[in-house]
Amino acid sequence: MNSGFHGNTFAVIIAVENYQFRIKTVDYARNDAIAFQQWLINNLKVPQENIKLWLDVDATKSALNEELQYEISNLTESDRFIFYYAGHGFYDGGYNKITTWDTHPNNIQETTVSLNRILMEPLRNSRCNQCL
Protein backbone atom coordinates (compact mmCIF):
# COMPACT_ATOMS: atom_id res chain seq x y z
CA MET A 1 0.00 0.00 0.00
CA ASN A 2 2.95 2.35 0.43
CA SER A 3 3.63 2.55 -3.34
CA GLY A 4 7.38 2.63 -2.80
CA PHE A 5 7.29 5.39 -0.16
CA HIS A 6 9.97 4.78 2.49
CA GLY A 7 9.81 7.84 4.73
CA ASN A 8 7.58 8.84 7.63
CA THR A 9 4.08 10.14 7.13
CA PHE A 10 2.77 12.93 9.34
CA ALA A 11 -0.76 14.32 9.26
CA VAL A 12 -2.70 17.22 10.71
CA ILE A 13 -6.44 16.66 10.69
CA ILE A 14 -8.69 19.58 11.60
CA ALA A 15 -12.46 19.52 11.97
CA VAL A 16 -14.65 22.33 13.21
CA GLU A 17 -18.21 21.13 13.49
CA ASN A 18 -19.35 23.36 16.35
CA TYR A 19 -18.12 26.91 16.72
CA GLN A 20 -17.67 29.03 19.83
CA PHE A 21 -19.84 31.80 18.42
CA ARG A 22 -22.93 31.97 16.18
CA ILE A 23 -21.54 30.23 13.10
CA LYS A 24 -23.53 27.50 11.37
CA THR A 25 -22.62 23.95 12.39
CA VAL A 26 -20.75 21.83 9.83
CA ASP A 27 -22.62 18.55 10.03
CA TYR A 28 -20.44 15.43 10.32
CA ALA A 29 -17.11 17.30 10.25
CA ARG A 30 -15.92 15.50 13.40
CA ASN A 31 -17.05 12.08 12.17
CA ASP A 32 -15.36 12.63 8.80
CA ALA A 33 -12.10 13.68 10.46
CA ILE A 34 -12.10 10.70 12.81
CA ALA A 35 -12.89 8.36 9.90
CA PHE A 36 -10.00 9.88 7.92
CA GLN A 37 -7.67 9.38 10.88
CA GLN A 38 -8.70 5.72 11.08
CA TRP A 39 -8.17 5.33 7.33
CA LEU A 40 -4.63 6.73 7.64
CA ILE A 41 -3.88 4.32 10.48
CA ASN A 42 -5.51 1.24 8.92
CA ASN A 43 -4.74 1.72 5.22
CA LEU A 44 -1.59 3.84 5.04
CA LYS A 45 -0.21 2.42 8.31
CA VAL A 46 0.51 5.90 9.69
CA PRO A 47 1.42 5.60 13.38
CA GLN A 48 -1.19 7.28 15.56
CA GLU A 49 1.52 9.38 17.23
CA ASN A 50 2.28 10.93 13.81
CA ILE A 51 -1.26 12.26 13.49
CA LYS A 52 -2.44 15.49 15.11
CA LEU A 53 -6.23 15.57 15.42
CA TRP A 54 -7.69 18.96 16.28
CA LEU A 55 -11.44 18.90 16.82
CA ASP A 56 -13.61 21.95 17.53
CA VAL A 57 -12.10 23.75 20.55
CA ASP A 58 -8.58 22.47 19.67
CA ALA A 59 -8.76 24.17 16.26
CA THR A 60 -8.20 27.77 17.33
CA LYS A 61 -6.68 30.54 15.26
CA SER A 62 -3.60 30.37 17.47
CA ALA A 63 -3.23 26.61 16.94
CA LEU A 64 -3.40 26.98 13.18
CA ASN A 65 -1.14 30.03 13.09
CA GLU A 66 1.52 28.66 15.42
CA GLU A 67 1.28 24.89 15.93
CA LEU A 68 0.62 23.98 12.29
CA GLN A 69 3.66 25.97 11.16
CA TYR A 70 5.73 24.30 13.89
CA GLU A 71 4.67 20.83 12.69
CA ILE A 72 5.59 21.74 9.10
CA SER A 73 8.95 23.20 10.13
CA ASN A 74 9.96 19.81 11.59
CA LEU A 75 9.40 17.88 8.35
CA THR A 76 12.37 16.41 6.49
CA GLU A 77 12.97 15.69 2.80
CA SER A 78 11.98 12.05 3.28
CA ASP A 79 8.71 12.84 5.10
CA ARG A 80 5.24 12.92 3.63
CA PHE A 81 2.74 15.44 5.04
CA ILE A 82 -1.03 15.15 4.83
CA PHE A 83 -3.36 18.03 5.71
CA TYR A 84 -7.09 17.51 6.14
CA TYR A 85 -9.68 20.17 7.01
CA ALA A 86 -13.43 19.94 7.51
CA GLY A 87 -15.21 23.19 8.31
CA HIS A 88 -16.24 26.45 6.66
CA GLY A 89 -14.00 28.07 4.09
CA PHE A 90 -14.22 30.99 1.70
CA TYR A 91 -12.28 33.13 -0.74
CA ASP A 92 -11.28 36.63 0.38
CA GLY A 93 -8.89 39.18 -1.08
CA GLY A 94 -7.16 36.72 -3.36
CA TYR A 95 -6.75 33.97 -0.74
CA ASN A 96 -8.59 30.89 0.44
CA LYS A 97 -9.40 31.21 4.13
CA ILE A 98 -10.75 28.76 6.68
CA THR A 99 -12.64 29.24 9.89
CA THR A 100 -11.44 28.17 13.30
CA TRP A 101 -13.36 27.30 16.46
CA ASP A 102 -12.97 30.89 17.68
CA THR A 103 -13.85 32.65 14.41
CA HIS A 104 -16.19 35.51 15.26
CA PRO A 105 -19.11 36.37 12.95
CA ASN A 106 -18.68 40.10 13.67
CA ASN A 107 -15.11 40.04 12.32
CA ILE A 108 -14.78 37.13 9.89
CA GLN A 109 -11.80 38.57 7.99
CA GLU A 110 -9.58 39.01 11.07
CA THR A 111 -10.64 35.86 12.95
CA THR A 112 -10.10 33.35 10.13
CA VAL A 113 -6.81 32.08 8.74
CA SER A 114 -5.30 32.21 5.26
CA LEU A 115 -4.40 28.77 3.88
CA ASN A 116 -1.56 30.40 2.00
CA ARG A 117 -0.05 31.82 5.19
CA ILE A 118 -0.55 28.86 7.54
CA LEU A 119 -0.04 25.98 5.08
CA MET A 120 1.20 26.75 1.58
CA GLU A 121 4.02 29.19 2.42
CA PRO A 122 5.37 27.07 5.30
CA LEU A 123 5.31 23.99 3.05
CA ARG A 124 7.12 25.84 0.26
CA ASN A 125 9.77 26.88 2.79
CA SER A 126 10.10 23.42 4.35
CA ARG A 127 12.29 20.54 3.31
CA CYS A 128 9.22 18.33 2.73
CA ASN A 129 8.75 17.32 -0.90
CA GLN A 130 5.60 15.22 -0.57
CA CYS A 131 2.43 16.84 0.70
CA LEU A 132 -1.25 16.36 0.22
CSV table of N, CA, C and O in Angstrom, one decimal:
chain,number,residue,atom,x,y,z
A,1,MET,N,0.8,-1.2,0.0
A,1,MET,CA,0.0,0.0,0.0
A,1,MET,C,0.8,1.3,0.0
A,1,MET,O,0.3,2.3,-0.3
A,2,ASN,N,2.1,1.2,0.3
A,2,ASN,CA,3.0,2.4,0.4
A,2,ASN,C,3.5,2.9,-0.9
A,2,ASN,O,4.1,3.9,-1.0
A,3,SER,N,3.3,2.1,-2.0
A,3,SER,CA,3.6,2.5,-3.3
A,3,SER,C,5.1,3.0,-3.4
A,3,SER,O,5.4,4.0,-4.1
A,4,GLY,N,6.0,2.3,-2.7
A,4,GLY,CA,7.4,2.6,-2.8
A,4,GLY,C,7.8,3.8,-1.9
A,4,GLY,O,9.0,4.1,-1.9
A,5,PHE,N,6.9,4.3,-1.1
A,5,PHE,CA,7.3,5.4,-0.2
A,5,PHE,C,8.0,4.8,1.0
A,5,PHE,O,7.5,3.8,1.6
A,6,HIS,N,9.2,5.4,1.4
A,6,HIS,CA,10.0,4.8,2.5
A,6,HIS,C,10.2,5.7,3.6
A,6,HIS,O,11.0,5.4,4.5
A,7,GLY,N,9.6,6.9,3.6
A,7,GLY,CA,9.8,7.8,4.7
A,7,GLY,C,8.7,7.7,5.8
A,7,GLY,O,7.9,6.8,5.8
A,8,ASN,N,8.6,8.7,6.6
A,8,ASN,CA,7.6,8.8,7.6
A,8,ASN,C,6.4,9.7,7.1
A,8,ASN,O,6.7,10.7,6.4
A,9,THR,N,5.2,9.3,7.5
A,9,THR,CA,4.1,10.1,7.1
A,9,THR,C,3.6,10.8,8.4
A,9,THR,O,3.5,10.2,9.4
A,10,PHE,N,3.3,12.1,8.3
A,10,PHE,CA,2.8,12.9,9.3
A,10,PHE,C,1.5,13.6,8.8
A,10,PHE,O,1.4,13.9,7.6
A,11,ALA,N,0.5,13.7,9.7
A,11,ALA,CA,-0.8,14.3,9.3
A,11,ALA,C,-1.3,15.3,10.3
A,11,ALA,O,-1.1,15.1,11.5
A,12,VAL,N,-1.9,16.3,9.8
A,12,VAL,CA,-2.7,17.2,10.7
A,12,VAL,C,-4.1,17.2,10.2
A,12,VAL,O,-4.4,17.5,9.0
A,13,ILE,N,-5.0,16.8,11.0
A,13,ILE,CA,-6.4,16.7,10.7
A,13,ILE,C,-7.2,17.7,11.6
A,13,ILE,O,-7.1,17.6,12.8
A,14,ILE,N,-8.0,18.5,10.9
A,14,ILE,CA,-8.7,19.6,11.6
A,14,ILE,C,-10.2,19.5,11.2
A,14,ILE,O,-10.5,19.4,10.0
A,15,ALA,N,-11.0,19.5,12.2
A,15,ALA,CA,-12.5,19.5,12.0
A,15,ALA,C,-13.1,20.5,13.0
A,15,ALA,O,-13.0,20.4,14.2
A,16,VAL,N,-13.9,21.4,12.4
A,16,VAL,CA,-14.6,22.3,13.2
A,16,VAL,C,-16.1,22.1,12.8
A,16,VAL,O,-16.6,22.6,11.8
A,17,GLU,N,-16.8,21.4,13.7
A,17,GLU,CA,-18.2,21.1,13.5
A,17,GLU,C,-19.0,22.2,14.2
A,17,GLU,O,-20.0,22.7,13.7
A,18,ASN,N,-18.6,22.4,15.5
A,18,ASN,CA,-19.4,23.4,16.3
A,18,ASN,C,-18.4,24.5,16.7
A,18,ASN,O,-17.3,24.3,17.1
A,19,TYR,N,-18.9,25.7,16.5
A,19,TYR,CA,-18.1,26.9,16.7
A,19,TYR,C,-18.4,27.6,18.0
A,19,TYR,O,-19.5,27.4,18.6
A,20,GLN,N,-17.5,28.3,18.6
A,20,GLN,CA,-17.7,29.0,19.8
A,20,GLN,C,-18.8,30.1,19.7
A,20,GLN,O,-19.6,30.2,20.7
A,21,PHE,N,-18.9,30.7,18.6
A,21,PHE,CA,-19.8,31.8,18.4
A,21,PHE,C,-20.9,31.4,17.4
A,21,PHE,O,-21.0,30.2,17.0
A,22,ARG,N,-21.8,32.3,17.0
A,22,ARG,CA,-22.9,32.0,16.2
A,22,ARG,C,-22.6,31.7,14.7
A,22,ARG,O,-22.9,32.5,13.8
A,23,ILE,N,-21.9,30.6,14.5
A,23,ILE,CA,-21.5,30.2,13.1
A,23,ILE,C,-22.2,28.9,12.9
A,23,ILE,O,-22.2,28.0,13.7
A,24,LYS,N,-22.8,28.7,11.7
A,24,LYS,CA,-23.5,27.5,11.4
A,24,LYS,C,-22.7,26.2,11.6
A,24,LYS,O,-21.5,26.2,11.1
A,25,THR,N,-23.3,25.2,12.2
A,25,THR,CA,-22.6,24.0,12.4
A,25,THR,C,-22.3,23.3,11.0
A,25,THR,O,-23.0,23.4,10.1
A,26,VAL,N,-21.2,22.6,11.0
A,26,VAL,CA,-20.8,21.8,9.8
A,26,VAL,C,-21.0,20.4,10.2
A,26,VAL,O,-20.2,19.7,10.8
A,27,ASP,N,-22.2,19.9,9.7
A,27,ASP,CA,-22.6,18.5,10.0
A,27,ASP,C,-21.6,17.5,9.6
A,27,ASP,O,-21.0,17.6,8.5
A,28,TYR,N,-21.3,16.6,10.5
A,28,TYR,CA,-20.4,15.4,10.3
A,28,TYR,C,-19.0,15.7,10.2
A,28,TYR,O,-18.2,14.8,9.8
A,29,ALA,N,-18.5,17.0,10.4
A,29,ALA,CA,-17.1,17.3,10.3
A,29,ALA,C,-16.3,16.4,11.2
A,29,ALA,O,-15.2,15.9,10.8
A,30,ARG,N,-16.7,16.3,12.4
A,30,ARG,CA,-15.9,15.5,13.4
A,30,ARG,C,-15.9,14.0,13.0
A,30,ARG,O,-14.8,13.4,13.0
A,31,ASN,N,-17.0,13.5,12.6
A,31,ASN,CA,-17.1,12.1,12.2
A,31,ASN,C,-16.2,11.9,11.0
A,31,ASN,O,-15.5,10.8,10.9
A,32,ASP,N,-16.2,12.8,10.0
A,32,ASP,CA,-15.4,12.6,8.8
A,32,ASP,C,-13.9,12.7,9.2
A,32,ASP,O,-13.1,11.9,8.6
A,33,ALA,N,-13.5,13.6,10.1
A,33,ALA,CA,-12.1,13.7,10.5
A,33,ALA,C,-11.6,12.4,11.2
A,33,ALA,O,-10.5,11.9,10.9
A,34,ILE,N,-12.5,11.9,12.1
A,34,ILE,CA,-12.1,10.7,12.8
A,34,ILE,C,-12.0,9.5,11.9
A,34,ILE,O,-11.1,8.7,12.0
A,35,ALA,N,-12.9,9.4,10.9
A,35,ALA,CA,-12.9,8.4,9.9
A,35,ALA,C,-11.6,8.5,9.1
A,35,ALA,O,-11.0,7.5,8.7
A,36,PHE,N,-11.2,9.7,8.7
A,36,PHE,CA,-10.0,9.9,7.9
A,36,PHE,C,-8.8,9.5,8.7
A,36,PHE,O,-7.9,8.8,8.2
A,37,GLN,N,-8.8,9.8,10.0
A,37,GLN,CA,-7.7,9.4,10.9
A,37,GLN,C,-7.6,7.9,10.9
A,37,GLN,O,-6.5,7.3,10.8
A,38,GLN,N,-8.7,7.2,11.1
A,38,GLN,CA,-8.7,5.7,11.1
A,38,GLN,C,-8.2,5.1,9.7
A,38,GLN,O,-7.5,4.1,9.7
A,39,TRP,N,-8.6,5.8,8.6
A,39,TRP,CA,-8.2,5.3,7.3
A,39,TRP,C,-6.7,5.5,7.2
A,39,TRP,O,-6.0,4.5,6.7
A,40,LEU,N,-6.1,6.6,7.7
A,40,LEU,CA,-4.6,6.7,7.6
A,40,LEU,C,-3.9,5.6,8.4
A,40,LEU,O,-2.9,5.1,8.0
A,41,ILE,N,-4.5,5.3,9.6
A,41,ILE,CA,-3.9,4.3,10.5
A,41,ILE,C,-4.0,2.9,9.9
A,41,ILE,O,-3.1,2.2,9.8
A,42,ASN,N,-5.2,2.6,9.4
A,42,ASN,CA,-5.5,1.2,8.9
A,42,ASN,C,-5.0,1.0,7.5
A,42,ASN,O,-4.5,-0.1,7.2
A,43,ASN,N,-5.1,2.0,6.6
A,43,ASN,CA,-4.7,1.7,5.2
A,43,ASN,C,-3.3,2.2,4.9
A,43,ASN,O,-2.7,1.5,4.1
A,44,LEU,N,-2.9,3.3,5.3
A,44,LEU,CA,-1.6,3.8,5.0
A,44,LEU,C,-0.6,3.5,6.1
A,44,LEU,O,0.6,3.8,6.0
A,45,LYS,N,-1.1,2.9,7.2
A,45,LYS,CA,-0.2,2.4,8.3
A,45,LYS,C,0.6,3.6,8.9
A,45,LYS,O,1.7,3.4,9.4
A,46,VAL,N,-0.1,4.7,9.0
A,46,VAL,CA,0.5,5.9,9.7
A,46,VAL,C,0.4,5.7,11.2
A,46,VAL,O,-0.7,5.4,11.7
A,47,PRO,N,1.5,5.8,11.9
A,47,PRO,CA,1.4,5.6,13.4
A,47,PRO,C,0.5,6.7,14.0
A,47,PRO,O,0.6,7.9,13.6
A,48,GLN,N,-0.3,6.3,14.9
A,48,GLN,CA,-1.2,7.3,15.6
A,48,GLN,C,-0.4,8.5,16.1
A,48,GLN,O,-0.9,9.6,16.1
A,49,GLU,N,0.8,8.3,16.6
A,49,GLU,CA,1.5,9.4,17.2
A,49,GLU,C,2.0,10.4,16.2
A,49,GLU,O,2.4,11.5,16.5
A,50,ASN,N,1.9,10.0,14.9
A,50,ASN,CA,2.3,10.9,13.8
A,50,ASN,C,1.1,11.7,13.3
A,50,ASN,O,1.2,12.5,12.3
A,51,ILE,N,0.0,11.6,13.9
A,51,ILE,CA,-1.3,12.3,13.5
A,51,ILE,C,-1.7,13.2,14.6
A,51,ILE,O,-1.9,12.8,15.7
A,52,LYS,N,-1.8,14.5,14.2
A,52,LYS,CA,-2.4,15.5,15.1
A,52,LYS,C,-3.9,15.6,14.7
A,52,LYS,O,-4.2,15.9,13.5
A,53,LEU,N,-4.8,15.5,15.7
A,53,LEU,CA,-6.2,15.6,15.4
A,53,LEU,C,-6.8,16.7,16.3
A,53,LEU,O,-6.8,16.6,17.5
A,54,TRP,N,-7.2,17.8,15.6
A,54,TRP,CA,-7.7,19.0,16.3
A,54,TRP,C,-9.2,19.1,16.0
A,54,TRP,O,-9.6,19.3,14.8
A,55,LEU,N,-10.0,18.9,17.0
A,55,LEU,CA,-11.4,18.9,16.8
A,55,LEU,C,-12.0,20.1,17.6
A,55,LEU,O,-11.7,20.3,18.7
A,56,ASP,N,-12.9,20.8,16.9
A,56,ASP,CA,-13.6,22.0,17.5
A,56,ASP,C,-12.7,22.9,18.3
A,56,ASP,O,-11.9,23.6,17.8
A,57,VAL,N,-12.8,22.8,19.7
A,57,VAL,CA,-12.1,23.7,20.6
A,57,VAL,C,-10.6,23.7,20.4
A,57,VAL,O,-9.9,24.7,20.7
A,58,ASP,N,-10.0,22.6,19.9
A,58,ASP,CA,-8.6,22.5,19.7
A,58,ASP,C,-8.1,23.3,18.4
A,58,ASP,O,-7.0,23.6,18.3
A,59,ALA,N,-9.1,23.5,17.5
A,59,ALA,CA,-8.8,24.2,16.3
A,59,ALA,C,-8.9,25.7,16.4
A,59,ALA,O,-9.8,26.3,15.7
A,60,THR,N,-8.1,26.3,17.2
A,60,THR,CA,-8.2,27.8,17.3
A,60,THR,C,-7.3,28.5,16.3
A,60,THR,O,-6.5,27.8,15.7
A,61,LYS,N,-7.5,29.7,16.2
A,61,LYS,CA,-6.7,30.5,15.3
A,61,LYS,C,-5.2,30.4,15.7
A,61,LYS,O,-4.3,30.3,14.8
A,62,SER,N,-5.0,30.5,17.0
A,62,SER,CA,-3.6,30.4,17.5
A,62,SER,C,-3.0,29.0,17.1
A,62,SER,O,-1.8,28.9,16.7
A,63,ALA,N,-3.7,27.9,17.3
A,63,ALA,CA,-3.2,26.6,16.9
A,63,ALA,C,-2.8,26.5,15.5
A,63,ALA,O,-1.8,26.0,15.1
A,64,LEU,N,-3.7,27.0,14.6
A,64,LEU,CA,-3.4,27.0,13.2
A,64,LEU,C,-2.3,27.9,12.8
A,64,LEU,O,-1.4,27.6,12.0
A,65,ASN,N,-2.2,29.1,13.4
A,65,ASN,CA,-1.1,30.0,13.1
A,65,ASN,C,0.2,29.6,13.6
A,65,ASN,O,1.2,29.8,12.9
A,66,GLU,N,0.2,29.0,14.8
A,66,GLU,CA,1.5,28.7,15.4
A,66,GLU,C,1.9,27.2,15.4
A,66,GLU,O,2.9,26.8,14.9
A,67,GLU,N,1.0,26.3,15.8
A,67,GLU,CA,1.3,24.9,15.9
A,67,GLU,C,1.4,24.2,14.6
A,67,GLU,O,2.2,23.3,14.4
A,68,LEU,N,0.5,24.6,13.6
A,68,LEU,CA,0.6,24.0,12.3
A,68,LEU,C,2.0,24.3,11.6
A,68,LEU,O,2.6,23.4,11.1
A,69,GLN,N,2.4,25.6,11.7
A,69,GLN,CA,3.7,26.0,11.2
A,69,GLN,C,4.8,25.3,11.9
A,69,GLN,O,5.8,24.9,11.2
A,70,TYR,N,4.7,25.0,13.2
A,70,TYR,CA,5.7,24.3,13.9
A,70,TYR,C,5.8,22.9,13.4
A,70,TYR,O,6.9,22.3,13.1
A,71,GLU,N,4.7,22.2,13.2
A,71,GLU,CA,4.7,20.8,12.7
A,71,GLU,C,5.3,20.8,11.3
A,71,GLU,O,6.1,19.9,11.0
A,72,ILE,N,5.0,21.7,10.5
A,72,ILE,CA,5.6,21.7,9.1
A,72,ILE,C,7.1,22.0,9.2
A,72,ILE,O,7.9,21.4,8.4
A,73,SER,N,7.5,22.9,10.1
A,73,SER,CA,9.0,23.2,10.1
A,73,SER,C,9.8,22.0,10.5
A,73,SER,O,11.0,22.0,10.3
A,74,ASN,N,9.2,21.0,11.2
A,74,ASN,CA,10.0,19.8,11.6
A,74,ASN,C,10.0,18.7,10.5
A,74,ASN,O,10.7,17.7,10.8
A,75,LEU,N,9.4,18.9,9.4
A,75,LEU,CA,9.4,17.9,8.4
A,75,LEU,C,10.8,17.8,7.7
A,75,LEU,O,11.4,18.8,7.5
A,76,THR,N,11.1,16.6,7.2
A,76,THR,CA,12.4,16.4,6.5
A,76,THR,C,12.1,16.1,5.0
A,76,THR,O,10.9,15.9,4.6
A,77,GLU,N,13.1,16.0,4.2
A,77,GLU,CA,13.0,15.7,2.8
A,77,GLU,C,12.3,14.3,2.6
A,77,GLU,O,11.6,14.1,1.6
A,78,SER,N,12.5,13.4,3.5
A,78,SER,CA,12.0,12.1,3.3
A,78,SER,C,10.6,11.9,3.9
A,78,SER,O,10.0,10.8,3.7
A,79,ASP,N,10.0,12.9,4.5
A,79,ASP,CA,8.7,12.8,5.1
A,79,ASP,C,7.6,13.1,4.1
A,79,ASP,O,7.8,13.8,3.1
A,80,ARG,N,6.5,12.6,4.4
A,80,ARG,CA,5.2,12.9,3.6
A,80,ARG,C,4.3,13.6,4.6
A,80,ARG,O,4.1,13.1,5.8
A,81,PHE,N,3.6,14.7,4.2
A,81,PHE,CA,2.7,15.4,5.0
A,81,PHE,C,1.3,15.5,4.4
A,81,PHE,O,1.2,15.7,3.2
A,82,ILE,N,0.4,15.2,5.3
A,82,ILE,CA,-1.0,15.1,4.8
A,82,ILE,C,-1.8,16.1,5.7
A,82,ILE,O,-1.7,16.1,6.9
A,83,PHE,N,-2.5,17.0,5.0
A,83,PHE,CA,-3.4,18.0,5.7
A,83,PHE,C,-4.8,17.8,5.3
A,83,PHE,O,-5.1,17.6,4.2
A,84,TYR,N,-5.7,17.7,6.4
A,84,TYR,CA,-7.1,17.5,6.1
A,84,TYR,C,-7.9,18.6,6.9
A,84,TYR,O,-7.6,18.8,8.1
A,85,TYR,N,-8.9,19.2,6.3
A,85,TYR,CA,-9.7,20.2,7.0
A,85,TYR,C,-11.1,20.0,6.7
A,85,TYR,O,-11.5,19.8,5.5
A,86,ALA,N,-12.0,20.0,7.7
A,86,ALA,CA,-13.4,19.9,7.5
A,86,ALA,C,-14.0,21.1,8.3
A,86,ALA,O,-13.8,21.2,9.5
A,87,GLY,N,-14.7,22.0,7.7
A,87,GLY,CA,-15.2,23.2,8.3
A,87,GLY,C,-15.6,24.2,7.2
A,87,GLY,O,-15.6,23.9,6.0
A,88,HIS,N,-15.9,25.4,7.6
A,88,HIS,CA,-16.2,26.4,6.7
A,88,HIS,C,-15.0,27.1,6.1
A,88,HIS,O,-14.0,27.2,6.7
A,89,GLY,N,-15.1,27.4,4.8
A,89,GLY,CA,-14.0,28.1,4.1
A,89,GLY,C,-14.6,29.1,3.1
A,89,GLY,O,-15.8,29.0,2.7
A,90,PHE,N,-13.8,30.0,2.7
A,90,PHE,CA,-14.2,31.0,1.7
A,90,PHE,C,-13.0,31.7,1.0
A,90,PHE,O,-11.9,31.5,1.4
A,91,TYR,N,-13.3,32.4,0.0
A,91,TYR,CA,-12.3,33.1,-0.7
A,91,TYR,C,-12.4,34.6,-0.4
A,91,TYR,O,-13.5,35.2,-0.5
A,92,ASP,N,-11.2,35.2,0.0
A,92,ASP,CA,-11.3,36.6,0.4
A,92,ASP,C,-10.0,37.3,0.0
A,92,ASP,O,-8.9,36.9,0.4
A,93,GLY,N,-10.1,38.4,-0.8
A,93,GLY,CA,-8.9,39.2,-1.1
A,93,GLY,C,-7.8,38.4,-1.8
A,93,GLY,O,-6.6,38.7,-1.6
A,94,GLY,N,-8.2,37.5,-2.6
A,94,GLY,CA,-7.2,36.7,-3.4
A,94,GLY,C,-6.7,35.5,-2.7
A,94,GLY,O,-5.8,34.8,-3.2
A,95,TYR,N,-7.2,35.1,-1.5
A,95,TYR,CA,-6.7,34.0,-0.7
A,95,TYR,C,-7.9,33.1,-0.3
A,95,TYR,O,-9.0,33.6,0.1
A,96,ASN,N,-7.6,31.8,-0.2
A,96,ASN,CA,-8.6,30.9,0.4
A,96,ASN,C,-8.4,31.0,1.9
A,96,ASN,O,-7.2,31.0,2.4
A,97,LYS,N,-9.5,31.1,2.7
A,97,LYS,CA,-9.4,31.2,4.1
A,97,LYS,C,-10.3,30.1,4.7
A,97,LYS,O,-11.3,29.7,4.1
A,98,ILE,N,-9.9,29.7,5.9
A,98,ILE,CA,-10.7,28.8,6.7
A,98,ILE,C,-11.1,29.3,8.1
A,98,ILE,O,-10.4,30.1,8.6
A,99,THR,N,-12.2,28.8,8.6
A,99,THR,CA,-12.6,29.2,9.9
A,99,THR,C,-12.0,28.4,10.9
A,99,THR,O,-11.5,27.2,10.7
A,100,THR,N,-11.9,28.9,12.1
A,100,THR,CA,-11.4,28.2,13.3
A,100,THR,C,-12.5,28.2,14.3
A,100,THR,O,-13.6,28.8,14.2
A,101,TRP,N,-12.3,27.4,15.4
A,101,TRP,CA,-13.4,27.3,16.5
A,101,TRP,C,-13.7,28.7,17.0
A,101,TRP,O,-14.9,29.0,17.3
A,102,ASP,N,-12.7,29.6,17.1
A,102,ASP,CA,-13.0,30.9,17.7
A,102,ASP,C,-13.2,32.0,16.7
A,102,ASP,O,-13.1,33.2,17.0
A,103,THR,N,-13.5,31.6,15.4
A,103,THR,CA,-13.9,32.7,14.4
A,103,THR,C,-15.1,33.4,14.9
A,103,THR,O,-16.0,32.8,15.4
A,104,HIS,N,-15.1,34.7,14.8
A,104,HIS,CA,-16.2,35.5,15.3
A,104,HIS,C,-17.0,36.1,14.1
A,104,HIS,O,-16.4,36.7,13.2
A,105,PRO,N,-18.3,35.9,14.1
A,105,PRO,CA,-19.1,36.4,12.9
A,105,PRO,C,-19.1,37.9,12.8
A,105,PRO,O,-19.4,38.4,11.7
A,106,ASN,N,-18.7,38.6,13.8
A,106,ASN,CA,-18.7,40.1,13.7
A,106,ASN,C,-17.4,40.6,13.0
A,106,ASN,O,-17.3,41.8,12.7
A,107,ASN,N,-16.4,39.7,12.9
A,107,ASN,CA,-15.1,40.0,12.3
A,107,ASN,C,-14.5,38.8,11.6
A,107,ASN,O,-13.4,38.4,12.0
A,108,ILE,N,-15.2,38.3,10.6
A,108,ILE,CA,-14.8,37.1,9.9
A,108,ILE,C,-13.4,37.3,9.3
A,108,ILE,O,-12.5,36.4,9.4
A,109,GLN,N,-13.1,38.4,8.7
A,109,GLN,CA,-11.8,38.6,8.0
A,109,GLN,C,-10.6,38.5,8.9
A,109,GLN,O,-9.6,37.9,8.6
A,110,GLU,N,-10.7,39.0,10.1
A,110,GLU,CA,-9.6,39.0,11.1
A,110,GLU,C,-9.5,37.8,12.0
A,110,GLU,O,-8.5,37.5,12.6
A,111,THR,N,-10.6,37.0,12.0
A,111,THR,CA,-10.6,35.9,12.9
A,111,THR,C,-10.6,34.5,12.2
A,111,THR,O,-10.9,33.5,12.8
A,112,THR,N,-10.3,34.6,10.9
A,112,THR,CA,-10.1,33.3,10.1
A,112,THR,C,-8.6,33.3,9.8
A,112,THR,O,-7.9,34.2,10.0
A,113,VAL,N,-8.2,32.2,9.1
A,113,VAL,CA,-6.8,32.1,8.7
A,113,VAL,C,-6.7,31.8,7.2
A,113,VAL,O,-7.5,31.2,6.6
A,114,SER,N,-5.6,32.4,6.7
A,114,SER,CA,-5.3,32.2,5.3
A,114,SER,C,-4.6,30.9,5.1
A,114,SER,O,-3.5,30.6,5.7
A,115,LEU,N,-5.1,30.0,4.2
A,115,LEU,CA,-4.4,28.8,3.9
A,115,LEU,C,-3.0,29.0,3.3
A,115,LEU,O,-2.1,28.2,3.5
A,116,ASN,N,-2.9,30.1,2.6
A,116,ASN,CA,-1.6,30.4,2.0
A,116,ASN,C,-0.6,30.7,3.1
A,116,ASN,O,0.6,30.1,3.1
A,117,ARG,N,-1.0,31.4,4.1
A,117,ARG,CA,0.0,31.8,5.2
A,117,ARG,C,0.3,30.7,6.2
A,117,ARG,O,1.4,30.5,6.6
A,118,ILE,N,-0.8,29.9,6.5
A,118,ILE,CA,-0.5,28.9,7.5
A,118,ILE,C,-0.1,27.5,7.0
A,118,ILE,O,0.5,26.7,7.7
A,119,LEU,N,-0.3,27.3,5.7
A,119,LEU,CA,0.0,26.0,5.1
A,119,LEU,C,0.9,26.0,3.9
A,119,LEU,O,1.9,25.4,3.9
A,120,MET,N,0.5,26.8,2.8
A,120,MET,CA,1.2,26.8,1.6
A,120,MET,C,2.6,27.4,1.7
A,120,MET,O,3.6,26.8,1.3
A,121,GLU,N,2.7,28.6,2.3
A,121,GLU,CA,4.0,29.2,2.4
A,121,GLU,C,4.9,28.4,3.3
A,121,GLU,O,6.1,28.1,2.9
A,122,PRO,N,4.5,27.9,4.5
A,122,PRO,CA,5.4,27.1,5.3
A,122,PRO,C,5.8,25.8,4.6
A,122,PRO,O,7.0,25.4,4.7
A,123,LEU,N,4.9,25.2,3.8
A,123,LEU,CA,5.3,24.0,3.1
A,123,LEU,C,6.3,24.3,2.0
A,123,LEU,O,7.3,23.6,1.8
A,124,ARG,N,6.1,25.4,1.3
A,124,ARG,CA,7.1,25.8,0.3
A,124,ARG,C,8.5,26.1,0.9
A,124,ARG,O,9.5,25.9,0.3
A,125,ASN,N,8.5,26.6,2.1
A,125,ASN,CA,9.8,26.9,2.8
A,125,ASN,C,10.3,25.7,3.6
A,125,ASN,O,11.4,25.8,4.2
A,126,SER,N,9.6,24.6,3.6
A,126,SER,CA,10.1,23.4,4.4
A,126,SER,C,10.9,22.5,3.5
A,126,SER,O,11.0,22.7,2.2
A,127,ARG,N,11.5,21.5,4.1
A,127,ARG,CA,12.3,20.5,3.3
A,127,ARG,C,11.4,19.4,2.7
A,127,ARG,O,11.8,18.7,1.9
A,128,CYS,N,10.2,19.4,3.2
A,128,CYS,CA,9.2,18.3,2.7
A,128,CYS,C,8.9,18.5,1.2
A,128,CYS,O,8.6,19.5,0.7
A,129,ASN,N,9.0,17.3,0.5
A,129,ASN,CA,8.8,17.3,-0.9
A,129,ASN,C,7.5,16.6,-1.3
A,129,ASN,O,7.1,16.6,-2.4
A,130,GLN,N,6.8,16.0,-0.3
A,130,GLN,CA,5.6,15.2,-0.6
A,130,GLN,C,4.5,15.7,0.4
A,130,GLN,O,4.6,15.4,1.6
A,131,CYS,N,3.5,16.4,-0.1
A,131,CYS,CA,2.4,16.8,0.7
A,131,CYS,C,1.1,16.7,0.0
A,131,CYS,O,1.0,16.8,-1.2
A,132,LEU,N,0.1,16.5,0.7
A,132,LEU,CA,-1.2,16.4,0.2
A,132,LEU,C,-2.2,17.1,1.1
A,132,LEU,O,-2.1,17.1,2.3
